[in-house]
Structures are given as C-alpha cells and as structure tokens.
Amino acid sequence: MMERKMRLKDFKVLTFDCYGTLIDWETGIINALTPLLSRLKKPLSRDAVLQAHAKYESRQQKWTPDRPYPAILSSVYRRLAEEWGVSHTISEAQDYGNSVPNWPAFPDSAEALAYLKQHFKLVILSNVDARSFSGSNARLNVVFDGIYTAEDIGSYKPSMRNFKYMLEYLSDIGLEPSNVLHTAESLFHDHMPANQAGLASCWIYRRHAQDGFGATMDPGAMPKIDFRFNSMAELAEAHKKEMAEG
C-alpha cells in the first residue's frame, strides 16, 4: 500500500522560529553592528560578520543559558570587538543587546501570517525574551496562540528542553506532536531538534540564493525536511493550492 503524501492541511498548528524566518535578523544584526563595523581597518564581508556572530552567540547561549537574550547579545558585541581589535563601550554593547525590536520583518511575513491564522493555530518558539519579541510581534501584526521564549524556558535552542516545554504546553490545549508542523529557517537551531522531537518540519529557506549558513551554525548532517519553501509567501500559496484542490 502506498503511503499518502503529507499535506500542509494535515496539521493544526504551525510552530515558528521567529528570527531568520519571520524577522530579517541578518539585516538587523548588520545594521545594529554599525558602530563596530565602521571602525574596522579592513572591511569584512557580510557573511564573515554573520558567521563570527553565530559562533559567539551559540557559545554564549551554551555557557549561560539562563541569561536573557539582550545580555547574550551584549556579550557577543564585546567578543566581536575583541576578535576584530576595535574599540567599544559598554553602552554600545547594551544598545546592541536592546536592538532586536528594531530588526525588520521580511516583507512577506505579516501577509502570510494573516492568511495562515485563518487555518492554523500559530505559535512562536524563539531564542529571545518577551520584551524583545513584543517589538517584533508588532511588526508581524498577528496575535499568536502561544509565545514560548528562551527567557520562559531557561535554555536556548537547539536544546531539546525548549521543544519539550512547548509540546507540554500544547498538550494542555489538546494538541499532539502529530498536529505540529515546525516552521523555521535554521537547520541548526530548529530542524535538527525538531527531528529529535519527532515533529514534522517546514524549511523556510530564506538564504536559498546565498552560500553558507549566515548567522546560524553549520548543523553538520542535513536534517530531515518535510516541506521546503523559499519564503513565507510560498508557504501560504502552497496551502491555498491544497485547499483549492480539496
């Protein structure tokens, strides 16, 4: 007997990573690092900056998982300044830590979410804090059915604690893992642990036209992916097509 093809409309809830998927965090990072980048004697490529950021962010999250995300970013700012041999101030580092609400949304995110909200519960599982996310949520202009942050959980993805926490809360409203489609850009932070949690996953491959992993770490082995789209708009259109086909 042939196995039926998985469909988007098989799911009841879309759980989202926010930064890199809905919010253009790479542009936000580069813009907010302007004070440091302007002092470099030799300019670095955008990807070189993002890869250095990924290294220090991941390391800081591993060693201090209970620190709020603004404090993580402040430490990253200082580590980058040290690596690049440029001057910096504590005030600048703190400003960088508080920059998340200024990071732009991808142009298609709000419209796609507004459509998907009509058909799914929408949930955020993010490596930030409530205050930072509130600024981003205003840009996305949608009411999420659940918002679970690293600040709530006391650890950062790709820790399995974050996924277990989310699934425990989703079970309170009658949602099983089989009802969940985890939707994210980062293979390292999201798709690898989603595989371990037994969740179906949807890759929003925002970096499809670029090499490397940008502001995320190399995941090593490629995780299993159930759906792949290059944008949120493509995801919404694919769902519309399924609904039209019946």
Coordinates of N, CA and C in Angstrom, one line a residue:
M1 N 0.9 -1.2 0.0 CA 0.0 0.0 0.0 C 0.9 1.2 0.0
M2 N 0.6 2.2 -0.9 CA 1.4 3.4 -1.0 C 1.1 4.4 0.2
E3 N 2.1 5.0 0.7 CA 1.9 6.0 1.8 C 1.4 7.3 1.2
R4 N 0.3 7.8 1.9 CA -0.2 9.1 1.4 C 0.7 10.2 1.6
K5 N 0.8 11.1 0.6 CA 1.7 12.2 0.7 C 1.3 13.2 1.8
M6 N 2.2 13.7 2.6 CA 1.9 14.6 3.6 C 1.5 15.9 3.0
R7 N 0.5 16.5 3.7 CA -0.1 17.8 3.2 C 0.0 18.8 4.3
L8 N 0.1 20.1 3.9 CA 0.1 21.2 4.9 C -1.2 21.2 5.7
K9 N -2.3 20.9 5.1 CA -3.6 21.0 5.8 C -3.8 19.8 6.7
D10 N -2.9 18.9 6.8 CA -3.0 17.8 7.7 C -2.7 18.3 9.2
F11 N -2.1 19.5 9.3 CA -1.7 20.0 10.6 C -2.7 21.0 11.2
K12 N -2.6 21.1 12.5 CA -3.5 22.0 13.3 C -2.8 23.2 13.8
V13 N -1.4 23.1 13.9 CA -0.7 24.2 14.5 C 0.7 24.4 13.7
L14 N 1.0 25.6 13.4 CA 2.3 25.9 12.9 C 3.1 26.5 14.0
T15 N 4.3 25.9 14.4 CA 5.1 26.5 15.4 C 6.3 27.1 14.7
F16 N 6.6 28.4 15.0 CA 7.6 29.2 14.3 C 8.8 29.5 15.1
D17 N 10.0 29.4 14.5 CA 11.1 30.2 14.9 C 10.8 31.6 14.3
C18 N 11.2 32.6 15.0 CA 10.9 34.0 14.5 C 12.0 34.6 13.7
Y19 N 13.3 34.6 14.3 CA 14.4 35.3 13.8 C 15.1 34.6 12.7
G20 N 15.1 35.1 11.5 CA 15.6 34.4 10.3 C 14.5 33.8 9.5
T21 N 13.3 33.6 10.1 CA 12.1 33.0 9.4 C 11.1 34.1 9.1
L22 N 10.7 34.8 10.2 CA 9.7 35.9 10.1 C 10.4 37.3 10.1
I23 N 11.4 37.4 10.9 CA 12.1 38.7 11.1 C 13.5 38.5 10.4
D24 N 13.9 39.5 9.6 CA 15.1 39.5 8.9 C 16.3 39.9 9.9
W25 N 16.7 38.9 10.7 CA 17.6 39.1 11.7 C 19.0 39.4 11.2
E26 N 19.4 38.9 10.0 CA 20.7 39.1 9.5 C 20.9 40.6 9.1
T27 N 19.8 41.2 8.5 CA 19.9 42.6 8.2 C 19.9 43.4 9.5
G28 N 19.1 43.0 10.5 CA 19.0 43.6 11.8 C 20.4 43.6 12.5
I29 N 21.0 42.5 12.4 CA 22.4 42.3 13.1 C 23.4 43.3 12.4
I30 N 23.4 43.2 11.1 CA 24.4 44.0 10.4 C 24.2 45.5 10.7
N31 N 22.9 46.0 10.6 CA 22.6 47.4 10.9 C 23.0 47.8 12.3
A32 N 22.7 46.9 13.3 CA 23.0 47.3 14.6 C 24.5 47.2 15.0
L33 N 25.2 46.5 14.2 CA 26.7 46.4 14.4 C 27.5 47.5 13.8
T34 N 26.8 48.5 13.2 CA 27.4 49.6 12.5 C 28.5 50.3 13.3
P35 N 28.4 50.6 14.6 CA 29.5 51.2 15.4 C 30.8 50.4 15.3
L36 N 30.7 49.1 15.4 CA 31.9 48.3 15.4 C 32.4 48.2 13.9
L37 N 31.5 47.9 13.0 CA 32.0 47.7 11.6 C 32.6 49.0 11.0
S38 N 32.2 50.1 11.5 CA 32.7 51.4 11.0 C 34.2 51.6 11.4
R39 N 34.6 50.9 12.5 CA 36.0 51.0 13.0 C 37.0 50.0 12.4
L40 N 36.5 49.1 11.6 CA 37.4 48.1 11.1 C 38.4 48.7 10.1
K41 N 39.6 48.4 10.2 CA 40.7 48.9 9.3 C 40.5 48.2 7.9
K42 N 40.1 47.0 7.9 CA 39.8 46.3 6.7 C 38.4 45.7 6.7
P43 N 37.5 46.1 5.8 CA 36.1 45.7 5.8 C 36.0 44.2 5.7
L44 N 35.0 43.6 6.4 CA 34.7 42.2 6.3 C 33.5 42.0 5.5
S45 N 33.4 40.8 4.8 CA 32.2 40.5 4.1 C 31.0 40.4 5.0
R46 N 29.8 40.5 4.5 CA 28.6 40.3 5.3 C 28.6 39.0 5.9
D47 N 28.9 37.9 5.1 CA 28.9 36.6 5.7 C 29.9 36.3 6.7
A48 N 31.1 37.0 6.6 CA 32.1 36.8 7.6 C 31.7 37.4 8.9
V49 N 31.0 38.5 8.9 CA 30.4 39.1 10.1 C 29.4 38.2 10.7
L50 N 28.5 37.7 9.9 CA 27.4 36.9 10.4 C 27.9 35.5 11.0
Q51 N 28.9 35.0 10.3 CA 29.5 33.7 10.8 C 30.2 33.9 12.2
A52 N 30.9 35.0 12.3 CA 31.6 35.3 13.6 C 30.5 35.5 14.7
H53 N 29.4 36.2 14.3 CA 28.3 36.4 15.3 C 27.7 35.1 15.7
A54 N 27.5 34.2 14.7 CA 26.9 32.9 15.0 C 27.8 32.1 16.0
K55 N 29.1 32.2 15.8 CA 30.0 31.5 16.7 C 29.9 32.0 18.1
Y56 N 29.9 33.3 18.3 CA 29.9 33.8 19.7 C 28.5 33.7 20.3
E57 N 27.5 33.9 19.5 CA 26.1 33.8 20.1 C 25.8 32.3 20.6
S58 N 26.2 31.4 19.7 CA 25.9 30.0 20.1 C 26.8 29.6 21.3
R59 N 28.0 30.1 21.4 CA 28.8 29.7 22.5 C 28.3 30.4 23.8
Q60 N 27.9 31.6 23.7 CA 27.3 32.3 24.9 C 26.0 31.6 25.4
Q61 N 25.2 31.3 24.5 CA 23.9 30.6 24.8 C 24.2 29.2 25.5
K62 N 25.3 28.6 25.0 CA 25.6 27.3 25.6 C 26.1 27.4 27.1
W63 N 26.9 28.4 27.3 CA 27.6 28.6 28.6 C 26.7 29.3 29.6
T64 N 25.8 30.2 29.2 CA 25.0 31.0 30.1 C 23.5 30.9 29.6
P65 N 22.9 29.7 29.7 CA 21.6 29.5 29.1 C 20.5 30.3 29.8
D66 N 20.8 30.7 31.1 CA 19.7 31.4 31.8 C 19.8 32.9 31.7
R67 N 20.7 33.4 30.9 CA 20.8 34.9 30.7 C 19.8 35.3 29.6
P68 N 19.2 36.4 29.8 CA 18.2 36.9 28.8 C 18.9 37.3 27.5
Y69 N 18.2 37.3 26.4 CA 18.8 37.5 25.1 C 19.5 38.8 25.0
P70 N 19.0 39.9 25.5 CA 19.8 41.2 25.4 C 21.2 41.1 26.0
A71 N 21.3 40.4 27.1 CA 22.6 40.2 27.8 C 23.5 39.3 26.9
I72 N 22.9 38.3 26.3 CA 23.7 37.4 25.3 C 24.2 38.3 24.2
L73 N 23.4 39.1 23.6 CA 23.8 40.0 22.5 C 24.9 40.9 23.0
S74 N 24.8 41.5 24.1 CA 25.8 42.4 24.6 C 27.1 41.7 24.7
S75 N 27.2 40.5 25.2 CA 28.4 39.7 25.3 C 29.0 39.4 23.9
V76 N 28.1 39.1 23.0 CA 28.5 38.9 21.6 C 29.2 40.1 21.0
Y77 N 28.6 41.3 21.3 CA 29.2 42.5 20.8 C 30.6 42.7 21.3
R78 N 30.8 42.4 22.6 CA 32.1 42.6 23.2 C 33.1 41.6 22.6
R79 N 32.7 40.3 22.4 CA 33.6 39.3 21.9 C 34.0 39.7 20.4
L80 N 33.0 40.2 19.6 CA 33.3 40.6 18.3 C 34.4 41.7 18.3
A81 N 34.2 42.7 19.2 CA 35.1 43.8 19.3 C 36.5 43.3 19.6
E82 N 36.6 42.4 20.5 CA 37.9 41.8 20.9 C 38.5 41.1 19.7
E83 N 37.7 40.3 19.0 CA 38.3 39.5 17.9 C 38.8 40.4 16.8
W84 N 38.0 41.5 16.5 CA 38.4 42.4 15.4 C 39.4 43.5 15.9
G85 N 39.7 43.6 17.1 CA 40.7 44.5 17.6 C 40.2 46.0 17.5
V86 N 38.9 46.2 17.7 CA 38.4 47.6 17.6 C 37.8 48.0 19.0
S87 N 37.8 49.3 19.2 CA 37.3 49.9 20.5 C 35.8 49.7 20.6
H88 N 35.3 49.7 21.8 CA 33.9 49.7 22.0 C 33.6 50.2 23.4
T89 N 32.4 50.5 23.7 CA 32.0 50.9 25.0 C 30.9 49.9 25.5
I90 N 30.7 49.9 26.9 CA 29.7 49.1 27.5 C 28.3 49.6 27.0
S91 N 28.2 50.9 26.9 CA 26.9 51.5 26.4 C 26.5 51.0 25.0
E92 N 27.5 50.9 24.1 CA 27.3 50.4 22.8 C 26.8 48.9 22.9
A93 N 27.5 48.2 23.7 CA 27.2 46.7 23.8 C 25.7 46.6 24.3
Q94 N 25.4 47.4 25.3 CA 24.0 47.4 25.8 C 23.0 47.8 24.8
D95 N 23.3 48.8 24.0 CA 22.4 49.2 22.9 C 22.2 48.1 21.9
Y96 N 23.3 47.4 21.6 CA 23.2 46.3 20.7 C 22.3 45.2 21.3
G97 N 22.4 44.9 22.5 CA 21.5 44.0 23.2 C 20.1 44.3 23.1
N98 N 19.8 45.6 23.1 CA 18.4 46.1 23.1 C 17.9 46.4 21.6
S99 N 18.6 46.0 20.6 CA 18.3 46.3 19.2 C 17.3 45.5 18.6
V100 N 16.9 44.3 19.2 CA 16.0 43.4 18.5 C 14.7 44.0 18.0
P101 N 14.0 44.8 18.8 CA 12.8 45.4 18.3 C 12.9 46.2 17.1
N102 N 14.1 46.6 16.7 CA 14.4 47.4 15.5 C 14.6 46.6 14.3
W103 N 14.8 45.3 14.5 CA 15.1 44.4 13.3 C 13.9 44.3 12.4
P104 N 14.1 44.4 11.1 CA 12.9 44.5 10.2 C 12.3 43.1 10.0
A105 N 11.0 43.1 9.7 CA 10.3 41.9 9.3 C 10.6 41.6 7.8
F106 N 10.6 40.4 7.4 CA 10.6 40.1 5.9 C 9.3 40.7 5.3
P107 N 9.4 41.2 4.1 CA 8.2 41.8 3.5 C 7.0 41.0 3.4
D108 N 7.2 39.6 3.3 CA 6.0 38.8 3.1 C 5.5 38.2 4.4
S109 N 6.1 38.4 5.5 CA 5.7 37.7 6.8 C 4.3 38.1 7.3
A110 N 4.0 39.3 7.4 CA 2.8 39.7 8.0 C 1.6 39.2 7.2
E111 N 1.6 39.4 5.9 CA 0.5 39.0 5.0 C 0.4 37.5 5.0
A112 N 1.5 36.7 5.0 CA 1.4 35.3 5.0 C 0.8 34.8 6.4
L113 N 1.2 35.4 7.5 CA 0.7 35.0 8.8 C -0.8 35.3 8.9
A114 N -1.2 36.5 8.4 CA -2.6 36.8 8.4 C -3.5 35.7 7.7
Y115 N -3.0 35.2 6.6 CA -3.7 34.2 5.9 C -3.7 32.9 6.7
L116 N -2.5 32.5 7.1 CA -2.3 31.2 7.9 C -3.1 31.2 9.2
K117 N -3.3 32.3 9.8 CA -4.1 32.4 11.0 C -5.5 32.0 10.8
Q118 N -6.0 32.0 9.6 CA -7.4 31.6 9.4 C -7.5 30.1 9.3
H119 N -6.4 29.4 9.3 CA -6.4 27.9 9.1 C -5.7 27.1 10.2
F120 N -4.8 27.8 10.9 CA -4.0 27.1 11.9 C -3.9 27.9 13.2
K121 N -3.6 27.2 14.3 CA -3.0 28.0 15.4 C -1.6 28.3 15.1
L122 N -1.2 29.5 15.5 CA 0.2 30.0 15.3 C 0.9 30.1 16.6
V123 N 2.1 29.5 16.7 CA 2.9 29.5 18.0 C 4.3 29.9 17.7
I124 N 4.9 30.7 18.6 CA 6.3 31.1 18.5 C 7.1 30.3 19.5
L125 N 8.3 29.8 19.0 CA 9.3 29.2 19.9 C 10.6 29.8 19.5
S126 N 11.0 30.8 20.4 CA 12.1 31.7 20.0 C 13.2 31.8 21.0
N127 N 14.4 32.1 20.5 CA 15.5 32.2 21.4 C 15.7 33.7 21.9
V128 N 14.6 34.3 22.2 CA 14.7 35.7 22.7 C 14.0 35.8 24.1
D129 N 13.7 37.1 24.5 CA 13.0 37.4 25.7 C 11.7 38.0 25.3
A130 N 10.8 38.1 26.3 CA 9.4 38.6 26.0 C 9.5 40.1 25.5
R131 N 10.3 40.9 26.1 CA 10.3 42.3 25.7 C 10.8 42.5 24.3
S132 N 11.9 41.7 23.9 CA 12.4 41.8 22.6 C 11.4 41.3 21.5
F133 N 10.7 40.2 21.9 CA 9.8 39.7 20.9 C 8.5 40.6 20.8
S134 N 8.2 41.3 21.8 CA 7.0 42.2 21.7 C 7.2 43.2 20.6
G135 N 8.4 43.7 20.4 CA 8.7 44.7 19.4 C 8.6 44.0 18.0
S136 N 9.0 42.8 17.9 CA 8.9 42.1 16.6 C 7.5 41.7 16.3
N137 N 6.7 41.3 17.4 CA 5.3 41.0 17.2 C 4.5 42.1 16.6
A138 N 4.9 43.3 17.0 CA 4.2 44.5 16.5 C 4.4 44.6 15.0
R139 N 5.6 44.2 14.5 CA 5.9 44.3 13.1 C 5.2 43.2 12.3
L140 N 4.9 42.1 13.0 CA 4.2 40.9 12.3 C 2.7 41.1 12.3
N141 N 2.2 41.9 13.2 CA 0.8 42.3 13.1 C -0.2 41.1 13.2
V142 N 0.1 40.1 14.0 CA -0.8 38.9 14.2 C -0.8 38.6 15.7
V143 N -1.9 38.0 16.1 CA -2.0 37.5 17.5 C -1.6 36.0 17.5
F144 N -0.5 35.7 18.1 CA -0.1 34.3 18.2 C -0.8 33.6 19.3
D145 N -1.1 32.3 19.1 CA -1.8 31.5 20.1 C -0.9 31.0 21.2
G146 N 0.4 31.1 21.1 CA 1.3 30.8 22.1 C 2.7 31.4 21.8
I147 N 3.3 31.9 22.8 CA 4.7 32.5 22.7 C 5.6 31.9 23.7
Y148 N 6.5 31.1 23.3 CA 7.4 30.5 24.3 C 8.9 30.9 23.9
T149 N 9.5 31.6 24.9 CA 10.8 32.2 24.7 C 11.9 31.5 25.5
A150 N 13.1 31.7 25.1 CA 14.2 31.2 25.9 C 14.2 31.8 27.4
E151 N 13.7 33.0 27.5 CA 13.5 33.6 28.8 C 12.5 32.8 29.7
D152 N 11.5 32.3 29.1 CA 10.5 31.5 29.8 C 11.1 30.1 30.2
I153 N 11.9 29.6 29.3 CA 12.3 28.2 29.4 C 13.7 28.0 30.2
G154 N 14.5 29.0 30.1 CA 15.8 28.9 30.8 C 16.9 28.2 30.0
S155 N 16.6 28.1 28.7 CA 17.6 27.5 27.8 C 17.4 28.0 26.4
Y156 N 18.3 27.7 25.5 CA 18.3 28.2 24.1 C 18.2 27.0 23.2
K157 N 17.4 27.1 22.1 CA 17.5 26.2 21.0 C 19.0 26.2 20.5
P158 N 19.5 25.0 20.2 CA 18.8 23.7 19.9 C 18.6 22.8 21.1
S159 N 18.6 23.3 22.3 CA 18.3 22.4 23.4 C 17.0 21.8 23.3
M160 N 16.9 20.5 23.6 CA 15.6 19.8 23.5 C 14.6 20.3 24.6
R161 N 15.1 20.9 25.6 CA 14.3 21.4 26.7 C 13.2 22.4 26.1
N162 N 13.7 23.2 25.1 CA 12.8 24.2 24.5 C 11.6 23.5 23.8
F163 N 11.9 22.4 23.1 CA 10.8 21.7 22.4 C 9.9 21.0 23.3
K164 N 10.5 20.4 24.3 CA 9.7 19.6 25.3 C 8.8 20.6 26.1
Y165 N 9.3 21.8 26.4 CA 8.5 22.8 27.1 C 7.3 23.2 26.2
M166 N 7.6 23.5 24.9 CA 6.5 23.9 24.0 C 5.5 22.8 23.9
L167 N 5.9 21.5 23.7 CA 5.0 20.4 23.5 C 4.1 20.1 24.7
E168 N 4.7 20.3 25.9 CA 3.9 20.2 27.1 C 2.8 21.2 27.2
Y169 N 3.1 22.4 26.8 CA 2.0 23.4 26.9 C 1.0 23.2 25.8
L170 N 1.4 22.8 24.6 CA 0.5 22.5 23.5 C -0.4 21.3 23.9
S171 N 0.1 20.4 24.7 CA -0.8 19.3 25.1 C -1.9 19.7 26.0
D172 N -1.7 20.8 26.7 CA -2.7 21.4 27.6 C -4.0 21.8 26.8
I173 N -3.8 22.2 25.5 CA -4.9 22.6 24.7 C -5.3 21.5 23.7
G174 N -4.9 20.3 23.9 CA -5.3 19.2 23.1 C -4.5 18.9 21.9
L175 N -3.3 19.5 21.8 CA -2.5 19.3 20.5 C -1.4 18.3 20.8
E176 N -1.4 17.3 19.9 CA -0.3 16.3 19.9 C 0.8 16.6 19.0
P177 N 2.0 16.0 19.2 CA 3.1 16.3 18.3 C 2.7 16.0 16.8
S178 N 1.9 15.1 16.5 CA 1.5 14.8 15.2 C 0.7 16.0 14.6
N179 N 0.1 16.9 15.4 CA -0.6 18.0 14.9 C 0.3 19.2 14.5
V180 N 1.6 19.1 14.9 CA 2.5 20.2 14.8 C 3.4 20.2 13.6
L181 N 3.5 21.3 12.9 CA 4.4 21.5 11.8 C 5.4 22.6 12.2
H182 N 6.6 22.2 12.5 CA 7.6 23.2 13.0 C 8.2 23.9 11.8
T183 N 8.1 25.2 11.7 CA 8.4 26.0 10.6 C 9.5 27.0 10.9
A184 N 10.6 26.9 10.2 CA 11.8 27.6 10.6 C 12.9 27.7 9.4
E185 N 13.8 28.6 9.6 CA 14.9 28.7 8.6 C 16.1 28.0 9.1
S186 N 16.4 28.0 10.4 CA 17.7 27.5 10.9 C 17.7 26.0 11.0
L187 N 18.5 25.3 10.3 CA 18.7 23.9 10.4 C 19.3 23.5 11.7
F188 N 20.2 24.4 12.2 CA 20.9 24.1 13.5 C 20.0 24.3 14.7
H189 N 19.3 25.4 14.8 CA 18.5 25.8 16.0 C 17.2 25.0 16.0
D190 N 16.7 24.7 14.8 CA 15.3 24.2 14.8 C 15.1 22.9 14.1
H191 N 15.6 22.7 12.9 CA 15.2 21.4 12.2 C 15.9 20.2 12.9
M192 N 17.1 20.3 13.3 CA 17.8 19.2 14.0 C 17.0 18.8 15.2
P193 N 16.7 19.7 16.2 CA 16.0 19.3 17.4 C 14.5 18.9 17.1
A194 N 13.9 19.5 16.0 CA 12.6 19.1 15.7 C 12.5 17.7 15.2
N195 N 13.6 17.3 14.5 CA 13.7 15.8 14.1 C 13.7 15.0 15.4
Q196 N 14.6 15.4 16.4 CA 14.7 14.6 17.6 C 13.4 14.5 18.4
A197 N 12.6 15.6 18.3 CA 11.3 15.7 19.0 C 10.2 14.9 18.2
G198 N 10.5 14.4 17.1 CA 9.5 13.7 16.3 C 8.5 14.5 15.6
L199 N 8.9 15.8 15.3 CA 8.0 16.7 14.7 C 8.2 16.8 13.2
A200 N 7.2 17.0 12.4 CA 7.3 17.3 11.0 C 7.9 18.7 10.9
S201 N 8.6 19.0 9.8 CA 9.2 20.3 9.7 C 9.1 20.9 8.3
C202 N 9.0 22.2 8.3 CA 8.9 23.0 7.1 C 10.1 24.0 7.1
W203 N 10.9 23.9 6.1 CA 12.1 24.8 6.0 C 11.7 26.0 5.1
I204 N 11.8 27.2 5.8 CA 11.7 28.4 5.0 C 13.1 28.9 4.7
Y205 N 13.5 28.6 3.5 CA 14.9 28.7 3.1 C 15.2 30.1 2.6
R206 N 15.3 31.0 3.6 CA 15.5 32.4 3.2 C 16.8 32.7 2.5
R207 N 17.8 31.8 2.8 CA 19.1 32.0 2.3 C 19.3 31.2 1.0
H208 N 18.3 30.8 0.3 CA 18.4 29.9 -0.8 C 19.3 30.5 -1.9
A209 N 19.5 31.8 -2.0 CA 20.3 32.4 -3.1 C 21.7 32.7 -2.6
Q210 N 22.1 32.2 -1.4 CA 23.4 32.5 -0.8 C 24.0 31.2 -0.3
D211 N 25.3 31.3 -0.3 CA 26.1 30.1 0.3 C 26.2 30.2 1.8
G212 N 26.5 29.1 2.4 CA 26.7 29.1 3.8 C 25.5 29.2 4.7
F213 N 25.7 29.4 6.0 CA 24.6 29.4 7.0 C 24.4 30.7 7.6
G214 N 25.1 31.8 7.2 CA 24.9 33.1 7.7 C 25.0 33.2 9.2
A215 N 24.0 33.7 9.9 CA 24.0 33.9 11.3 C 23.7 32.7 12.1
T216 N 23.6 31.5 11.5 CA 23.4 30.3 12.2 C 24.6 29.3 12.1
M217 N 24.7 28.4 13.0 CA 25.8 27.5 12.9 C 25.5 26.4 11.9
D218 N 26.6 25.8 11.3 CA 26.5 24.7 10.4 C 25.9 23.5 11.2
P219 N 24.8 22.9 10.8 CA 24.2 21.8 11.5 C 24.9 20.5 11.4
G220 N 25.9 20.4 10.5 CA 26.6 19.1 10.2 C 25.7 18.3 9.3
A221 N 25.2 17.2 9.7 CA 24.4 16.4 8.8 C 23.1 17.1 8.5
M222 N 22.6 16.9 7.3 CA 21.3 17.6 6.9 C 20.2 16.9 7.6
P223 N 19.4 17.6 8.3 CA 18.2 17.0 9.0 C 17.1 16.7 8.0
K224 N 16.1 15.9 8.4 CA 15.0 15.5 7.6 C 14.1 16.7 7.4
I225 N 13.7 17.0 6.2 CA 12.8 18.2 6.0 C 11.5 17.6 5.3
D226 N 10.3 18.0 5.7 CA 9.1 17.5 5.1 C 8.6 18.5 4.0
F227 N 8.8 19.8 4.2 CA 8.4 20.8 3.3 C 9.5 21.8 3.1
R228 N 9.7 22.3 1.9 CA 10.7 23.4 1.8 C 10.1 24.5 0.9
F229 N 10.1 25.7 1.4 CA 9.7 26.9 0.6 C 10.8 28.0 0.8
N230 N 10.9 28.8 -0.2 CA 11.9 29.9 -0.1 C 11.4 31.2 0.6
S231 N 10.1 31.2 1.0 CA 9.6 32.4 1.6 C 8.3 31.9 2.3
M232 N 7.8 32.8 3.2 CA 6.5 32.6 3.8 C 5.4 32.7 2.8
A233 N 5.6 33.6 1.8 CA 4.6 33.8 0.8 C 4.4 32.5 0.0
E234 N 5.5 31.7 -0.3 CA 5.4 30.4 -0.9 C 4.6 29.4 -0.1
L235 N 4.9 29.4 1.2 CA 4.1 28.5 2.1 C 2.6 28.8 2.0
A236 N 2.3 30.1 2.1 CA 0.8 30.4 2.1 C 0.2 30.0 0.8
E237 N 0.9 30.2 -0.3 CA 0.4 29.9 -1.6 C 0.2 28.4 -1.8
A238 N 1.2 27.6 -1.2 CA 1.0 26.2 -1.3 C -0.2 25.7 -0.5
H239 N -0.5 26.3 0.6 CA -1.6 25.9 1.4 C -2.9 26.3 0.6
K240 N -2.9 27.5 0.0 CA -4.1 27.9 -0.8 C -4.4 26.9 -1.9
K241 N -3.3 26.4 -2.6 CA -3.4 25.4 -3.6 C -4.0 24.1 -3.1
E242 N -3.6 23.7 -1.9 CA -4.1 22.5 -1.4 C -5.6 22.6 -1.1
M243 N -6.0 23.8 -0.5 CA -7.4 24.0 -0.2 C -8.3 24.0 -1.5
A244 N -7.7 24.6 -2.6 CA -8.5 24.6 -3.8 C -8.6 23.2 -4.4
E245 N -7.7 22.4 -4.2 CA -7.7 21.0 -4.8 C -8.6 20.1 -4.0
G246 N -8.9 20.5 -2.7 CA -9.8 19.7 -1.9 C -9.2 18.5 -1.3

